[in-house]
PDB file of C-alpha atoms in Angstrom:
ATOM      1  CA  UNK L   1     -15.159  24.774 -20.203  1.00 81.00           C
ATOM      2  CA  UNK L   2     -12.862  22.089 -18.321  1.00 80.00           C
ATOM      3  CA  UNK L   3      -9.891  23.280 -19.796  1.00 86.00           C
ATOM      4  CA  UNK L   4      -9.704  26.191 -16.653  1.00 84.00           C
ATOM      5  CA  UNK L   5      -9.262  22.614 -14.070  1.00 81.00           C
ATOM      6  CA  UNK L   6      -7.512  20.836 -16.679  1.00 83.00           C
ATOM      7  CA  UNK L   7      -3.673  21.680 -13.517  1.00 77.00           C
ATOM      8  CA  UNK L   8      -6.104  20.910 -10.730  1.00 72.00           C
ATOM      9  CA  UNK L   9      -7.026  17.661 -13.254  1.00 73.00           C
ATOM     10  CA  UNK L  10      -4.007  16.319 -13.670  1.00 70.00           C
ATOM     11  CA  UNK L  11      -2.923  17.564  -9.888  1.00 66.00           C
ATOM     12  CA  UNK L  12      -5.237  15.038  -8.388  1.00 65.00           C
ATOM     13  CA  UNK L  13      -4.302  12.358 -11.039  1.00 66.00           C
ATOM     14  CA  UNK L  14      -0.452  12.466 -10.570  1.00 64.00           C
ATOM     15  CA  UNK L  15      -1.106  12.317  -7.017  1.00 62.00           C
ATOM     16  CA  UNK L  16      -3.388   9.120  -6.561  1.00 61.00           C
ATOM     17  CA  UNK L  17      -1.945   7.643  -9.504  1.00 61.00           C
ATOM     18  CA  UNK L  18       1.047   6.070  -7.893  1.00 59.00           C
ATOM     19  CA  UNK L  19       3.318   7.526  -9.774  1.00 59.00           C
ATOM     20  CA  UNK L  20       5.192  10.648  -8.429  1.00 58.00           C
ATOM     21  CA  UNK L  21       5.704  10.415  -4.324  1.00 64.00           C
ATOM     22  CA  UNK L  22       2.434  11.545  -2.791  1.00 60.00           C
ATOM     23  CA  UNK L  23       1.632  14.602  -1.557  1.00 59.00           C
ATOM     24  CA  UNK L  24      -2.557  14.739  -1.129  1.00 59.00           C
ATOM     25  CA  UNK L  25      -2.451  15.534   1.655  1.00 60.00           C
ATOM     26  CA  UNK L  26      -6.134  17.588   3.346  1.00 60.00           C
ATOM     27  CA  UNK L  27      -6.959  20.957   5.171  1.00 55.00           C
ATOM     28  CA  UNK L  28      -8.085  21.698   8.755  1.00 59.00           C
ATOM     29  CA  UNK L  29     -11.379  22.040   9.390  1.00 60.00           C
ATOM     30  CA  UNK L  30     -12.569  19.605   7.135  1.00 58.00           C
ATOM     31  CA  UNK L  31     -15.605  18.430   7.060  1.00 60.00           C
ATOM     32  CA  UNK L  32     -16.630  14.144   7.393  1.00 59.00           C
ATOM     33  CA  UNK L  33     -18.989  13.368   3.748  1.00 58.00           C
ATOM     34  CA  UNK L  34     -22.710  13.006   5.296  1.00 57.00           C
ATOM     35  CA  UNK L  35     -24.079  10.541   2.165  1.00 64.00           C
ATOM     36  CA  UNK L  36     -24.119   6.824   3.923  1.00 71.00           C
ATOM     37  CA  UNK L  37     -20.969   4.894   3.296  1.00 69.00           C
ATOM     38  CA  UNK L  38     -21.884   1.445   0.390  1.00 76.00           C
ATOM     39  CA  UNK L  39     -22.373  -1.806   2.468  1.00 81.00           C
ATOM     40  CA  UNK L  40     -18.675  -3.970   0.943  1.00 87.00           C
ATOM     41  CA  UNK L  41     -17.777  -7.153   2.123  1.00 86.00           C
ATOM     42  CA  UNK L  42     -14.598  -7.527   3.917  1.00 85.00           C
ATOM     43  CA  UNK L  43     -11.461  -7.143   3.214  1.00 91.00           C
ATOM     44  CA  UNK L  44      -9.993 -11.001   4.009  1.00 92.00           C
ATOM     45  CA  UNK L  45      -6.611 -11.099   6.499  1.00 94.00           C
ATOM     46  CA  UNK L  46      -8.526  -8.341   7.826  1.00 94.00           C
ATOM     47  CA  UNK L  47      -9.922 -10.202  11.240  1.00 93.00           C
ATOM     48  CA  UNK L  48      -8.639  -8.654  13.715  1.00 96.00           C
ATOM     49  CA  UNK L  49      -9.249  -5.710  12.670  1.00 97.00           C
ATOM     50  CA  UNK L  50     -11.139  -3.045  13.751  1.00 96.00           C
ATOM     51  CA  UNK L  51     -13.665  -2.120  12.772  1.00 94.00           C
ATOM     52  CA  UNK L  52     -12.970   1.557  11.526  1.00 94.00           C
ATOM     53  CA  UNK L  53     -10.214  -0.459  10.064  1.00 96.00           C
ATOM     54  CA  UNK L  54     -12.010  -2.883   7.894  1.00 95.00           C
ATOM     55  CA  UNK L  55     -14.596  -0.134   6.609  1.00 93.00           C
ATOM     56  CA  UNK L  56     -11.371   1.407   4.842  1.00 94.00           C
ATOM     57  CA  UNK L  57      -9.850  -1.295   3.771  1.00 96.00           C
ATOM     58  CA  UNK L  58     -13.242  -2.120   2.362  1.00 94.00           C
ATOM     59  CA  UNK L  59     -13.299   1.287   0.257  1.00 92.00           C
ATOM     60  CA  UNK L  60     -10.403   0.966  -0.582  1.00 93.00           C
ATOM     61  CA  UNK L  61     -10.459  -2.876  -2.461  1.00 93.00           C
ATOM     62  CA  UNK L  62     -14.051  -1.924  -3.772  1.00 90.00           C
ATOM     63  CA  UNK L  63     -12.345   1.537  -5.282  1.00 87.00           C
ATOM     64  CA  UNK L  64      -9.125   0.414  -6.200  1.00 87.00           C
ATOM     65  CA  UNK L  65      -8.636  -3.132  -6.348  1.00 86.00           C
ATOM     66  CA  UNK L  66      -6.206  -5.535  -5.517  1.00 90.00           C
ATOM     67  CA  UNK L  67      -5.813  -4.914  -1.996  1.00 94.00           C
ATOM     68  CA  UNK L  68      -4.318  -7.738   0.456  1.00 95.00           C
ATOM     69  CA  UNK L  69      -3.750  -6.815   4.413  1.00 97.00           C
ATOM     70  CA  UNK L  70       0.193  -8.396   4.883  1.00 96.00           C
ATOM     71  CA  UNK L  71      -0.373  -8.318   8.700  1.00 96.00           C
ATOM     72  CA  UNK L  72      -2.363  -6.479  11.134  1.00 97.00           C
ATOM     73  CA  UNK L  73      -0.830  -3.818  15.116  1.00 96.00           C
ATOM     74  CA  UNK L  74      -2.112  -1.475  17.777  1.00 95.00           C
ATOM     75  CA  UNK L  75      -4.712  -3.905  18.946  1.00 96.00           C
ATOM     76  CA  UNK L  76      -6.759  -3.873  15.258  1.00 96.00           C
ATOM     77  CA  UNK L  77      -6.370   0.213  14.919  1.00 97.00           C
ATOM     78  CA  UNK L  78      -3.117  -0.085  12.177  1.00 97.00           C
ATOM     79  CA  UNK L  79      -2.687  -2.410   8.581  1.00 97.00           C
ATOM     80  CA  UNK L  80       0.838  -3.072   6.503  1.00 97.00           C
ATOM     81  CA  UNK L  81      -1.938  -3.394   3.273  1.00 97.00           C
ATOM     82  CA  UNK L  82      -0.711  -3.946  -0.716  1.00 96.00           C
ATOM     83  CA  UNK L  83      -2.480  -3.501  -3.164  1.00 92.00           C
ATOM     84  CA  UNK L  84      -2.322  -4.733  -6.517  1.00 91.00           C
ATOM     85  CA  UNK L  85      -3.507  -1.370  -9.715  1.00 86.00           C
ATOM     86  CA  UNK L  86      -3.902  -2.274 -12.773  1.00 85.00           C
ATOM     87  CA  UNK L  87      -0.866  -0.353 -15.295  1.00 85.00           C
ATOM     88  CA  UNK L  88       1.179   0.419 -12.171  1.00 86.00           C
ATOM     89  CA  UNK L  89       3.573  -1.910 -10.076  1.00 91.00           C
ATOM     90  CA  UNK L  90       4.557  -3.035  -6.260  1.00 93.00           C
ATOM     91  CA  UNK L  91       5.237   0.623  -5.110  1.00 91.00           C
ATOM     92  CA  UNK L  92       3.058   2.729  -7.179  1.00 89.00           C
ATOM     93  CA  UNK L  93       0.499   1.290  -6.534  1.00 91.00           C
ATOM     94  CA  UNK L  94       1.346   1.215  -2.213  1.00 93.00           C
ATOM     95  CA  UNK L  95       1.253   5.019  -3.180  1.00 90.00           C
ATOM     96  CA  UNK L  96      -1.313   5.353  -4.890  1.00 89.00           C
ATOM     97  CA  UNK L  97      -3.187   3.546  -1.678  1.00 93.00           C
ATOM     98  CA  UNK L  98      -1.352   5.661   0.452  1.00 92.00           C
ATOM     99  CA  UNK L  99      -2.437   8.555  -1.493  1.00 89.00           C
ATOM    100  CA  UNK L 100      -6.267   7.441  -1.370  1.00 90.00           C
ATOM    101  CA  UNK L 101      -5.829   7.041   2.538  1.00 93.00           C
ATOM    102  CA  UNK L 102      -4.683   9.945   2.843  1.00 90.00           C
ATOM    103  CA  UNK L 103      -7.410  11.187   0.487  1.00 86.00           C
ATOM    104  CA  UNK L 104      -9.943  10.108   2.523  1.00 86.00           C
ATOM    105  CA  UNK L 105      -8.605  10.749   5.948  1.00 85.00           C
ATOM    106  CA  UNK L 106     -10.995  13.029   7.065  1.00 83.00           C
ATOM    107  CA  UNK L 107     -14.328  10.697   5.951  1.00 84.00           C
ATOM    108  CA  UNK L 108     -12.429   7.582   7.910  1.00 89.00           C
ATOM    109  CA  UNK L 109     -11.096   9.035  10.222  1.00 91.00           C
ATOM    110  CA  UNK L 110      -7.287   8.044   9.026  1.00 94.00           C
ATOM    111  CA  UNK L 111      -4.694   8.973  10.873  1.00 94.00           C
ATOM    112  CA  UNK L 112      -2.107   8.061  10.021  1.00 95.00           C
ATOM    113  CA  UNK L 113      -0.275   6.901   6.513  1.00 95.00           C
ATOM    114  CA  UNK L 114       3.046   5.343   5.463  1.00 96.00           C
ATOM    115  CA  UNK L 115       4.834   4.200   1.868  1.00 94.00           C
ATOM    116  CA  UNK L 116       8.196   4.142   1.099  1.00 92.00           C
ATOM    117  CA  UNK L 117      10.381   6.863   3.024  1.00 92.00           C
ATOM    118  CA  UNK L 118       7.321   9.270   3.514  1.00 91.00           C
ATOM    119  CA  UNK L 119       4.904   9.538   7.157  1.00 93.00           C
ATOM    120  CA  UNK L 120       1.389  11.775   7.145  1.00 91.00           C
ATOM    121  CA  UNK L 121       0.004  12.806  10.138  1.00 89.00           C
ATOM    122  CA  UNK L 122      -1.470  15.943  11.018  1.00 82.00           C
ATOM    123  CA  UNK L 123      -2.256  16.894   7.556  1.00 81.00           C
ATOM    124  CA  UNK L 124       0.968  17.351   6.595  1.00 84.00           C
ATOM    125  CA  UNK L 125       3.777  15.067   5.037  1.00 86.00           C
ATOM    126  CA  UNK L 126       7.346  14.129   6.418  1.00 90.00           C
ATOM    127  CA  UNK L 127       9.863  11.964   5.811  1.00 90.00           C
ATOM    128  CA  UNK L 128       9.599   9.000   8.819  1.00 86.00           C
ATOM    129  CA  UNK L 129      10.731   5.281   9.277  1.00 87.00           C
ATOM    130  CA  UNK L 130      10.912   2.662   5.677  1.00 91.00           C
ATOM    131  CA  UNK L 131       7.595   1.266   4.947  1.00 94.00           C
ATOM    132  CA  UNK L 132       8.087  -2.099   2.854  1.00 95.00           C
ATOM    133  CA  UNK L 133       8.823  -2.171  -0.868  1.00 93.00           C
ATOM    134  CA  UNK L 134       4.752  -2.110  -2.073  1.00 95.00           C
ATOM    135  CA  UNK L 135       3.466  -2.249   1.592  1.00 96.00           C
ATOM    136  CA  UNK L 136       1.559   0.838   2.913  1.00 96.00           C
ATOM    137  CA  UNK L 137       0.611   1.659   6.483  1.00 97.00           C
ATOM    138  CA  UNK L 138      -3.023   3.206   7.369  1.00 97.00           C
ATOM    139  CA  UNK L 139      -4.033   3.893  10.727  1.00 97.00           C
ATOM    140  CA  UNK L 140      -7.492   4.836  12.024  1.00 97.00           C
ATOM    141  CA  UNK L 141      -8.117   6.462  14.616  1.00 91.00           C
TER     142      UNK L 141
END
Protein backbone atom coordinates (compact mmCIF):
# COMPACT_ATOMS: atom_id res chain seq x y z
CA UNK A 1 0.00 0.00 0.00
CA UNK A 2 2.90 2.37 0.68
CA UNK A 3 4.93 1.50 -2.41
CA UNK A 4 2.94 3.83 -4.66
CA UNK A 5 4.11 6.81 -2.56
CA UNK A 6 7.79 5.86 -2.51
CA UNK A 7 8.90 8.22 -5.34
CA UNK A 8 7.25 11.23 -3.69
CA UNK A 9 8.62 10.27 -0.27
CA UNK A 10 12.12 9.89 -1.71
CA UNK A 11 11.90 13.34 -3.33
CA UNK A 12 10.75 14.91 -0.06
CA UNK A 13 13.43 13.14 1.98
CA UNK A 14 16.16 14.33 -0.38
CA UNK A 15 14.82 17.88 -0.56
CA UNK A 16 14.32 18.28 3.17
CA UNK A 17 17.38 16.29 4.16
CA UNK A 18 19.92 18.81 2.88
CA UNK A 19 21.89 16.29 0.82
CA UNK A 20 21.04 17.88 -2.54
CA UNK A 21 20.56 21.37 -3.99
CA UNK A 22 17.47 22.96 -2.48
CA UNK A 23 14.47 22.67 -4.80
CA UNK A 24 11.55 22.33 -2.35
CA UNK A 25 8.89 24.87 -3.25
CA UNK A 26 5.26 25.70 -2.77
CA UNK A 27 2.36 26.35 -5.08
CA UNK A 28 0.37 29.48 -5.64
CA UNK A 29 -2.85 29.51 -3.66
CA UNK A 30 -1.52 27.37 -0.81
CA UNK A 31 -3.36 27.99 2.44
CA UNK A 32 -1.95 28.39 5.91
CA UNK A 33 -2.64 25.54 8.35
CA UNK A 34 -5.61 26.04 10.63
CA UNK A 35 -4.16 24.30 13.69
CA UNK A 36 -2.83 26.45 16.51
CA UNK A 37 0.96 26.34 16.79
CA UNK A 38 2.29 25.04 20.11
CA UNK A 39 4.21 27.34 22.45
CA UNK A 40 7.94 26.97 21.87
CA UNK A 41 11.02 28.32 23.58
CA UNK A 42 12.69 31.31 21.95
CA UNK A 43 16.02 30.77 20.22
CA UNK A 44 18.91 32.57 21.96
CA UNK A 45 20.21 35.76 20.32
CA UNK A 46 16.87 36.45 18.61
CA UNK A 47 15.86 39.22 21.02
CA UNK A 48 15.78 41.88 18.29
CA UNK A 49 13.78 39.70 15.87
CA UNK A 50 10.13 40.42 15.15
CA UNK A 51 7.51 38.20 16.80
CA UNK A 52 6.83 36.51 13.44
CA UNK A 53 10.51 35.72 12.94
CA UNK A 54 10.84 34.43 16.52
CA UNK A 55 7.94 32.06 15.79
CA UNK A 56 9.72 30.72 12.69
CA UNK A 57 13.08 30.31 14.44
CA UNK A 58 11.50 28.66 17.49
CA UNK A 59 9.60 26.20 15.30
CA UNK A 60 12.75 25.38 13.33
CA UNK A 61 14.60 24.79 16.60
CA UNK A 62 11.83 22.49 17.87
CA UNK A 63 11.59 20.52 14.63
CA UNK A 64 15.21 20.44 13.41
CA UNK A 65 17.23 21.27 16.52
CA UNK A 66 20.54 23.07 16.67
CA UNK A 67 19.37 26.44 15.32
CA UNK A 68 21.59 29.38 16.24
CA UNK A 69 21.19 33.02 15.24
CA UNK A 70 24.21 34.68 13.61
CA UNK A 71 22.49 38.05 13.22
CA UNK A 72 19.16 39.83 12.85
CA UNK A 73 18.56 42.58 10.27
CA UNK A 74 15.83 44.44 8.36
CA UNK A 75 14.27 45.81 11.53
CA UNK A 76 13.88 42.33 12.98
CA UNK A 77 12.31 40.76 9.90
CA UNK A 78 15.33 38.82 8.67
CA UNK A 79 17.83 36.52 10.35
CA UNK A 80 21.03 34.80 9.34
CA UNK A 81 21.06 31.41 11.05
CA UNK A 82 23.07 28.22 11.32
CA UNK A 83 21.74 24.75 11.98
CA UNK A 84 23.31 21.68 13.45
CA UNK A 85 21.50 18.55 12.28
CA UNK A 86 22.82 15.11 13.34
CA UNK A 87 24.43 13.31 10.43
CA UNK A 88 24.76 16.41 8.23
CA UNK A 89 27.72 18.70 7.65
CA UNK A 90 27.19 22.46 8.12
CA UNK A 91 26.35 23.14 4.46
CA UNK A 92 23.84 20.27 4.28
CA UNK A 93 22.28 21.40 7.58
CA UNK A 94 21.87 24.92 6.17
CA UNK A 95 20.20 23.48 3.05
CA UNK A 96 17.88 21.40 5.25
CA UNK A 97 16.97 24.49 7.27
CA UNK A 98 16.31 26.47 4.08
CA UNK A 99 14.10 23.69 2.70
CA UNK A 100 12.25 23.54 6.04
CA UNK A 101 11.64 27.32 5.92
CA UNK A 102 10.27 27.13 2.36
CA UNK A 103 8.05 24.19 3.26
CA UNK A 104 6.61 26.28 6.12
CA UNK A 105 6.52 29.49 4.10
CA UNK A 106 2.78 29.90 3.70
CA UNK A 107 1.87 29.03 7.27
CA UNK A 108 4.57 31.21 8.81
CA UNK A 109 4.63 34.09 6.31
CA UNK A 110 8.20 33.37 5.19
CA UNK A 111 8.80 35.66 2.22
CA UNK A 112 12.43 34.95 1.36
CA UNK A 113 15.03 32.24 2.00
CA UNK A 114 18.65 32.20 0.85
CA UNK A 115 21.28 29.48 1.16
CA UNK A 116 24.61 29.10 -0.61
CA UNK A 117 24.02 30.67 -4.05
CA UNK A 118 20.26 30.03 -4.15
CA UNK A 119 17.47 32.46 -3.27
CA UNK A 120 13.77 31.61 -2.85
CA UNK A 121 11.08 34.25 -3.24
CA UNK A 122 7.75 34.43 -5.06
CA UNK A 123 7.42 30.62 -4.83
CA UNK A 124 10.55 29.95 -6.92
CA UNK A 125 14.26 29.30 -6.46
CA UNK A 126 16.77 31.25 -8.52
CA UNK A 127 20.43 32.12 -8.46
CA UNK A 128 21.19 34.86 -5.98
CA UNK A 129 23.92 36.43 -3.88
CA UNK A 130 26.06 33.87 -2.10
CA UNK A 131 25.35 33.28 1.58
CA UNK A 132 28.25 32.26 3.83
CA UNK A 133 28.97 28.54 4.05
CA UNK A 134 26.81 26.77 6.62
CA UNK A 135 24.35 29.66 6.93
CA UNK A 136 20.83 30.42 5.71
CA UNK A 137 18.94 33.69 5.64
CA UNK A 138 15.23 33.68 6.47
CA UNK A 139 12.92 36.69 6.04
CA UNK A 140 9.31 37.05 7.14
CA UNK A 141 6.73 39.51 5.83
